[in-house]
Amino acid sequence: PARIATCLAAAGVEDDVAGRVSMALAHCAAGLLPAGTAGDPEAAFRHALSAFVVAHRAHLLSKFLQGVEQRFPRGGLSEALQALLPQGQALGGAGAEGGSLAAETLRRFLQDTLEMPKADAEFTLEVLLSALCPGALATLEDVDDMAFAVEDFLALGGGRTPLDPELVLGRLSRCGRGLMQCPAKLPRCLRGEGDDEDIQFQAFSAAWASLGEGPATGAPAFLAYALLDIRGRGCISRDETKALILDALPRRAEAAALGEVQVCLLRRLGGGSWEEAHSKLVDAQGALITDHPLAKDVVRISSNDQGQAAARERAVGSSILVARIFL
């Protein structure tokens, strides 16, 4: 962690942020690596970063949906689609519904209409196309050759239940924790049975319904598949996906929760370091002072001003990390 923090600081990252990031990466790199990479430090670092790539993909999708809502507050995606259609063609007109649009059209929409920076637009385009046409990217050499259906674009609105990429991210993390506790529930597509090293969307979709804590309302399989497609290939690797779900994503959630706990403790207890703030919560023997006002509230400190799904995920992570640190 010290070497990572030094590199980050040299790159201009603030010292306190560099310290938290380095500890988070070290925590995420210490777990279950993809098959055949045990003991490889570069593989461990890629494994640690992979969960943050999934989280970044969720962030870009959320940012896209928020951008559409802000730009088209009345009609949402239906109104946005009208801006995507060729000039003079109305939604509901001949060839509109049931038709398709080119990837380049969506790229221009991201850059010109939503005013995304070019780099963000390109990454968002790839994530959106993974969600719009799961599996299709694997059959194409160039993303510009891809087209997506109008109905699939409208489906990103989620109908009566809006899609929530952050909810998908939380569900993936909770699935991983549950499967680690009960490996017998591991879906067949993740077990390593058969010769196929990739998980096709149909197999993942069938498994997704059985994962987690109930119906995937607001978190459909196609959205989870798009987030897990971190290489932008249009399909997901079995070993890489298994390592992501069982280890990297739960560890990233824990690290994120610990970072928020640390920031909150420093703000509310004072002190220049995590150790100084922590010392105010324990007695001379190192036991948690259970009647300390903050001790009674520590698992809820990451819920302020956050969405319900994200708050629930952070609360779960906070509970685990607080238990490991204080008990």
Coordinates of C-alpha atoms in Angstrom, one line a residue:
P1 CA 0.0 0.0 0.0
A2 CA 2.8 2.4 0.8
R3 CA 4.3 2.1 -2.7
I4 CA 0.9 2.6 -4.3
A5 CA 0.3 5.7 -2.2
T6 CA 3.6 7.1 -3.2
C7 CA 2.9 6.6 -6.9
L8 CA -0.5 8.2 -6.5
A9 CA 0.9 11.2 -4.6
A10 CA 3.6 11.6 -7.3
A11 CA 0.7 11.7 -9.8
G12 CA -0.8 14.7 -7.9
V13 CA -3.4 12.8 -5.8
E14 CA -3.8 14.4 -2.3
D15 CA -2.0 12.5 0.4
D16 CA -5.1 11.5 2.4
V17 CA -7.0 10.3 -0.7
A18 CA -3.9 8.4 -1.9
G19 CA -3.7 6.6 1.4
R20 CA -7.3 5.5 1.3
V21 CA -7.1 4.4 -2.3
S22 CA -3.9 2.5 -1.7
M23 CA -5.5 0.6 1.2
A24 CA -8.6 -0.1 -0.8
L25 CA -6.6 -1.5 -3.7
A26 CA -4.5 -3.6 -1.3
H27 CA -7.6 -5.0 0.4
C28 CA -9.2 -5.8 -3.0
A29 CA -6.0 -7.5 -4.3
A30 CA -5.7 -9.8 -1.3
G31 CA -8.5 -12.2 -2.2
L32 CA -9.5 -14.9 -4.6
L33 CA -7.8 -14.4 -8.0
P34 CA -9.0 -15.8 -11.3
A35 CA -7.9 -19.4 -12.0
G36 CA -4.3 -19.8 -13.0
T37 CA -3.1 -16.4 -11.7
A38 CA -2.4 -17.2 -8.0
G39 CA 0.9 -15.5 -6.9
D40 CA 1.0 -13.2 -9.8
P41 CA 1.2 -9.6 -8.5
E42 CA 0.1 -8.0 -11.8
A43 CA -2.9 -10.3 -11.8
A44 CA -3.7 -9.3 -8.2
F45 CA -3.6 -5.7 -9.2
R46 CA -5.8 -6.2 -12.2
H47 CA -8.2 -8.2 -10.0
A48 CA -8.4 -5.3 -7.5
L49 CA -9.0 -2.7 -10.3
S50 CA -11.6 -4.9 -12.0
A51 CA -14.3 -4.2 -9.4
F52 CA -13.7 -0.5 -9.7
V53 CA -14.2 -0.8 -13.5
V54 CA -17.6 -2.5 -12.8
A55 CA -18.4 0.4 -10.4
H56 CA -17.3 3.0 -13.0
R57 CA -19.5 1.3 -15.7
A58 CA -22.5 1.6 -13.2
H59 CA -21.6 5.2 -12.6
L60 CA -21.6 6.0 -16.3
L61 CA -24.9 4.4 -16.9
S62 CA -26.4 6.2 -13.9
K63 CA -24.9 9.5 -15.3
F64 CA -26.5 8.8 -18.7
L65 CA -29.9 8.1 -17.3
Q66 CA -29.7 11.3 -15.1
G67 CA -28.5 13.3 -18.1
V68 CA -31.5 12.2 -20.1
E69 CA -33.9 13.0 -17.2
Q70 CA -32.4 16.5 -16.9
R71 CA -32.3 17.2 -20.6
F72 CA -35.8 15.7 -21.3
P73 CA -37.7 16.1 -18.0
R74 CA -41.1 15.5 -19.5
G75 CA -40.6 12.6 -21.9
G76 CA -37.4 11.0 -20.7
L77 CA -36.1 8.4 -23.0
S78 CA -39.1 8.6 -25.4
E79 CA -38.3 12.3 -25.9
A80 CA -34.6 11.5 -26.1
L81 CA -35.4 9.0 -28.8
Q82 CA -37.1 11.6 -30.9
A83 CA -33.8 13.6 -30.8
L84 CA -32.0 10.4 -32.0
L85 CA -34.4 9.7 -34.9
P86 CA -33.5 11.1 -38.4
Q87 CA -34.8 14.6 -39.0
G88 CA -38.5 14.6 -39.9
Q89 CA -39.2 11.1 -38.6
A90 CA -41.6 11.0 -35.7
L91 CA -41.7 8.4 -33.0
G92 CA -44.6 6.1 -33.9
G93 CA -44.2 6.9 -37.5
A94 CA -43.4 4.5 -40.3
G95 CA -40.2 2.6 -39.5
A96 CA -39.7 4.3 -36.1
E97 CA -41.0 1.7 -33.7
G98 CA -39.6 -1.7 -34.6
G99 CA -36.6 0.0 -36.3
S100 CA -33.0 0.3 -35.4
L101 CA -30.5 3.1 -35.0
A102 CA -26.7 3.1 -35.6
A103 CA -24.1 3.3 -32.9
E104 CA -22.8 6.5 -34.4
T105 CA -26.2 8.1 -33.9
L106 CA -26.0 7.3 -30.2
R107 CA -22.4 8.6 -30.1
R108 CA -23.5 12.0 -31.5
F109 CA -26.3 12.1 -29.0
L110 CA -23.9 11.6 -26.0
Q111 CA -21.5 14.2 -27.2
D112 CA -23.8 16.9 -28.7
T113 CA -27.1 16.5 -26.9
L114 CA -25.9 15.4 -23.4
E115 CA -22.6 17.3 -23.9
M116 CA -20.4 14.5 -22.5
P117 CA -16.6 14.8 -22.9
K118 CA -15.4 12.7 -25.7
A119 CA -13.6 10.1 -23.5
D120 CA -16.7 9.7 -21.3
A121 CA -18.9 9.5 -24.3
E122 CA -16.8 6.7 -25.9
F123 CA -16.8 4.6 -22.7
T124 CA -20.5 5.3 -22.1
L125 CA -21.3 4.3 -25.6
E126 CA -19.6 0.9 -25.2
V127 CA -21.4 0.3 -21.9
L128 CA -24.8 1.3 -23.4
L129 CA -24.3 -1.0 -26.4
S130 CA -23.4 -3.8 -24.0
A131 CA -26.7 -3.2 -22.3
L132 CA -28.8 -2.6 -25.4
C133 CA -27.5 -5.7 -27.3
P134 CA -26.0 -8.1 -24.8
G135 CA -23.6 -10.5 -26.6
A136 CA -23.7 -8.7 -29.9
L137 CA -20.4 -6.9 -29.5
A138 CA -18.6 -10.3 -29.6
T139 CA -19.6 -10.8 -33.2
L140 CA -18.4 -7.4 -34.5
E141 CA -14.9 -6.1 -35.2
D142 CA -15.9 -2.5 -35.0
V143 CA -18.5 -0.9 -32.6
D144 CA -19.5 1.4 -35.4
D145 CA -20.9 -1.5 -37.3
M146 CA -23.5 -2.1 -34.5
A147 CA -27.1 -1.0 -34.5
F148 CA -29.6 -1.2 -31.6
A149 CA -33.4 -1.6 -31.6
V150 CA -35.6 1.3 -30.7
E151 CA -37.5 -0.9 -28.3
D152 CA -34.3 -1.8 -26.5
F153 CA -33.4 1.8 -26.1
L154 CA -36.8 2.6 -24.6
A155 CA -36.4 -0.4 -22.2
L156 CA -33.5 1.4 -20.5
G157 CA -36.2 3.5 -18.9
G158 CA -37.3 0.4 -17.0
G159 CA -41.0 1.0 -17.5
R160 CA -42.8 1.5 -14.2
T161 CA -39.7 0.6 -12.3
P162 CA -36.7 2.7 -13.3
L163 CA -33.5 0.9 -13.9
D164 CA -30.9 1.5 -11.2
P165 CA -27.3 0.6 -12.1
E166 CA -26.2 1.2 -8.5
L167 CA -28.8 -1.3 -7.3
V168 CA -27.3 -3.9 -9.7
L169 CA -23.9 -3.2 -8.3
G170 CA -25.1 -3.7 -4.8
R171 CA -27.0 -6.9 -5.7
L172 CA -23.8 -8.3 -7.3
S173 CA -21.8 -7.6 -4.1
R174 CA -24.5 -9.2 -1.9
C175 CA -24.7 -12.2 -4.2
G176 CA -21.0 -12.7 -3.8
R177 CA -21.2 -12.7 -0.1
G178 CA -24.0 -15.2 -0.1
L179 CA -22.3 -17.5 -2.5
M180 CA -19.1 -17.5 -0.5
Q181 CA -21.1 -18.6 2.6
C182 CA -23.0 -21.2 0.6
P183 CA -20.9 -22.4 -2.4
A184 CA -23.5 -25.1 -3.2
K185 CA -25.7 -22.3 -4.6
L186 CA -23.1 -21.3 -7.2
P187 CA -24.9 -21.3 -10.6
R188 CA -23.8 -23.8 -13.1
C189 CA -22.5 -21.2 -15.5
L190 CA -19.9 -20.1 -12.9
R191 CA -18.8 -23.6 -11.7
G192 CA -16.4 -24.3 -14.6
E193 CA -18.3 -27.1 -16.0
G194 CA -17.8 -27.7 -19.7
D195 CA -15.2 -26.4 -22.2
D196 CA -16.7 -22.9 -22.8
E197 CA -14.6 -20.3 -21.1
D198 CA -17.2 -17.5 -21.7
I199 CA -20.6 -17.1 -20.1
Q200 CA -23.2 -16.3 -22.8
F201 CA -26.0 -13.9 -22.0
Q202 CA -28.7 -16.6 -22.1
A203 CA -27.0 -18.7 -19.4
F204 CA -26.2 -15.6 -17.3
S205 CA -29.8 -14.4 -17.5
A206 CA -31.1 -17.8 -16.3
A207 CA -28.7 -17.7 -13.4
W208 CA -29.4 -14.1 -12.5
A209 CA -33.0 -14.8 -11.4
S210 CA -31.8 -17.3 -8.8
L211 CA -29.1 -15.0 -7.4
G212 CA -29.6 -12.4 -4.6
E213 CA -32.5 -11.7 -2.3
G214 CA -35.6 -11.7 -4.5
P215 CA -36.9 -10.5 -7.8
A216 CA -34.4 -8.3 -9.6
T217 CA -36.8 -5.3 -9.8
G218 CA -34.9 -2.4 -11.3
A219 CA -31.9 -4.6 -11.8
P220 CA -32.4 -6.8 -14.9
A221 CA -30.0 -9.4 -16.1
F222 CA -29.0 -7.4 -19.2
L223 CA -27.8 -4.5 -17.0
A224 CA -25.7 -6.8 -14.7
Y225 CA -24.2 -8.5 -17.8
A226 CA -23.3 -5.1 -19.3
L227 CA -21.6 -4.0 -16.0
L228 CA -19.6 -7.3 -15.8
D229 CA -18.4 -7.0 -19.4
I230 CA -15.4 -5.0 -18.3
R231 CA -13.3 -5.8 -21.4
G232 CA -16.1 -4.6 -23.8
R233 CA -16.1 -7.9 -25.7
G234 CA -19.8 -8.5 -25.6
C235 CA -19.4 -11.6 -23.5
I236 CA -18.0 -12.3 -20.0
S237 CA -15.2 -14.6 -19.0
R238 CA -16.3 -17.4 -16.6
D239 CA -13.2 -17.3 -14.4
E240 CA -13.0 -13.5 -14.4
T241 CA -16.7 -13.1 -13.6
K242 CA -16.5 -15.7 -10.8
A243 CA -13.6 -13.9 -9.2
L244 CA -15.5 -10.6 -9.6
I245 CA -18.7 -11.8 -8.0
L246 CA -17.2 -13.9 -5.3
D247 CA -14.4 -11.7 -4.2
A248 CA -13.5 -8.4 -6.0
L249 CA -17.0 -6.7 -5.8
P250 CA -17.7 -7.6 -2.2
R251 CA -14.2 -6.4 -1.2
R252 CA -14.7 -3.2 -3.2
A253 CA -18.0 -2.6 -1.3
E254 CA -16.1 -3.2 2.0
A255 CA -13.3 -0.8 1.1
A256 CA -15.8 1.9 0.1
A257 CA -17.7 1.5 3.3
L258 CA -14.4 1.6 5.3
G259 CA -13.4 4.8 3.5
E260 CA -16.7 6.5 4.4
V261 CA -16.4 5.3 8.1
Q262 CA -12.9 6.7 8.2
V263 CA -13.9 10.1 6.8
C264 CA -16.8 10.3 9.2
L265 CA -14.7 9.3 12.2
L266 CA -12.1 11.9 11.3
R267 CA -14.7 14.6 10.9
R268 CA -16.7 13.8 14.0
L269 CA -13.9 12.7 16.4
G270 CA -11.1 14.9 15.1
G271 CA -7.5 13.8 14.9
G272 CA -5.0 13.8 12.1
S273 CA -5.1 10.1 11.4
W274 CA -7.4 7.0 11.4
E275 CA -5.5 5.7 14.4
E276 CA -6.0 8.9 16.5
A277 CA -9.8 8.9 15.7
H278 CA -10.1 5.2 16.5
S279 CA -8.3 5.6 19.8
K280 CA -11.1 7.8 21.1
L281 CA -13.6 5.0 20.6
V282 CA -11.7 2.4 22.6
D283 CA -10.6 2.0 26.2
A284 CA -7.1 1.3 27.5
Q285 CA -7.5 -2.4 26.7
G286 CA -8.6 -1.7 23.1
A287 CA -12.3 -2.7 23.7
L288 CA -15.0 -0.6 22.0
I289 CA -16.6 1.9 24.4
T290 CA -20.1 0.8 23.8
D291 CA -21.8 3.8 25.4
H292 CA -20.0 6.2 23.1
P293 CA -22.6 8.1 21.1
L294 CA -20.9 7.3 17.8
A295 CA -20.5 3.6 18.5
K296 CA -24.3 3.2 18.6
D297 CA -24.6 4.9 15.3
V298 CA -21.5 3.8 13.4
V299 CA -23.2 1.4 11.0
R300 CA -25.6 4.2 9.8
I301 CA -23.1 7.0 9.2
S302 CA -22.7 6.2 5.5
S303 CA -26.5 6.7 4.7
N304 CA -26.6 10.5 4.7
D305 CA -27.9 12.1 1.5
Q306 CA -27.6 8.9 -0.5
G307 CA -30.1 6.8 -2.5
Q308 CA -31.8 4.0 -0.7
A309 CA -30.1 1.2 -2.7
A310 CA -26.7 2.7 -2.3
A311 CA -27.3 3.4 1.4
R312 CA -28.3 -0.2 2.0
E313 CA -25.2 -1.5 0.3
R314 CA -23.0 0.9 2.2
A315 CA -24.7 0.0 5.5
V316 CA -24.0 -3.7 4.9
G317 CA -20.4 -3.0 4.1
S318 CA -20.1 -0.7 7.1
S319 CA -21.5 -3.4 9.4
I320 CA -18.9 -5.9 8.2
L321 CA -16.0 -3.6 8.4
V322 CA -16.9 -2.2 11.8
A323 CA -17.3 -5.7 13.1
R324 CA -13.8 -6.6 11.8
I325 CA -12.2 -3.5 13.2
F326 CA -13.9 -3.1 16.5
L327 CA -14.9 -6.5 17.7

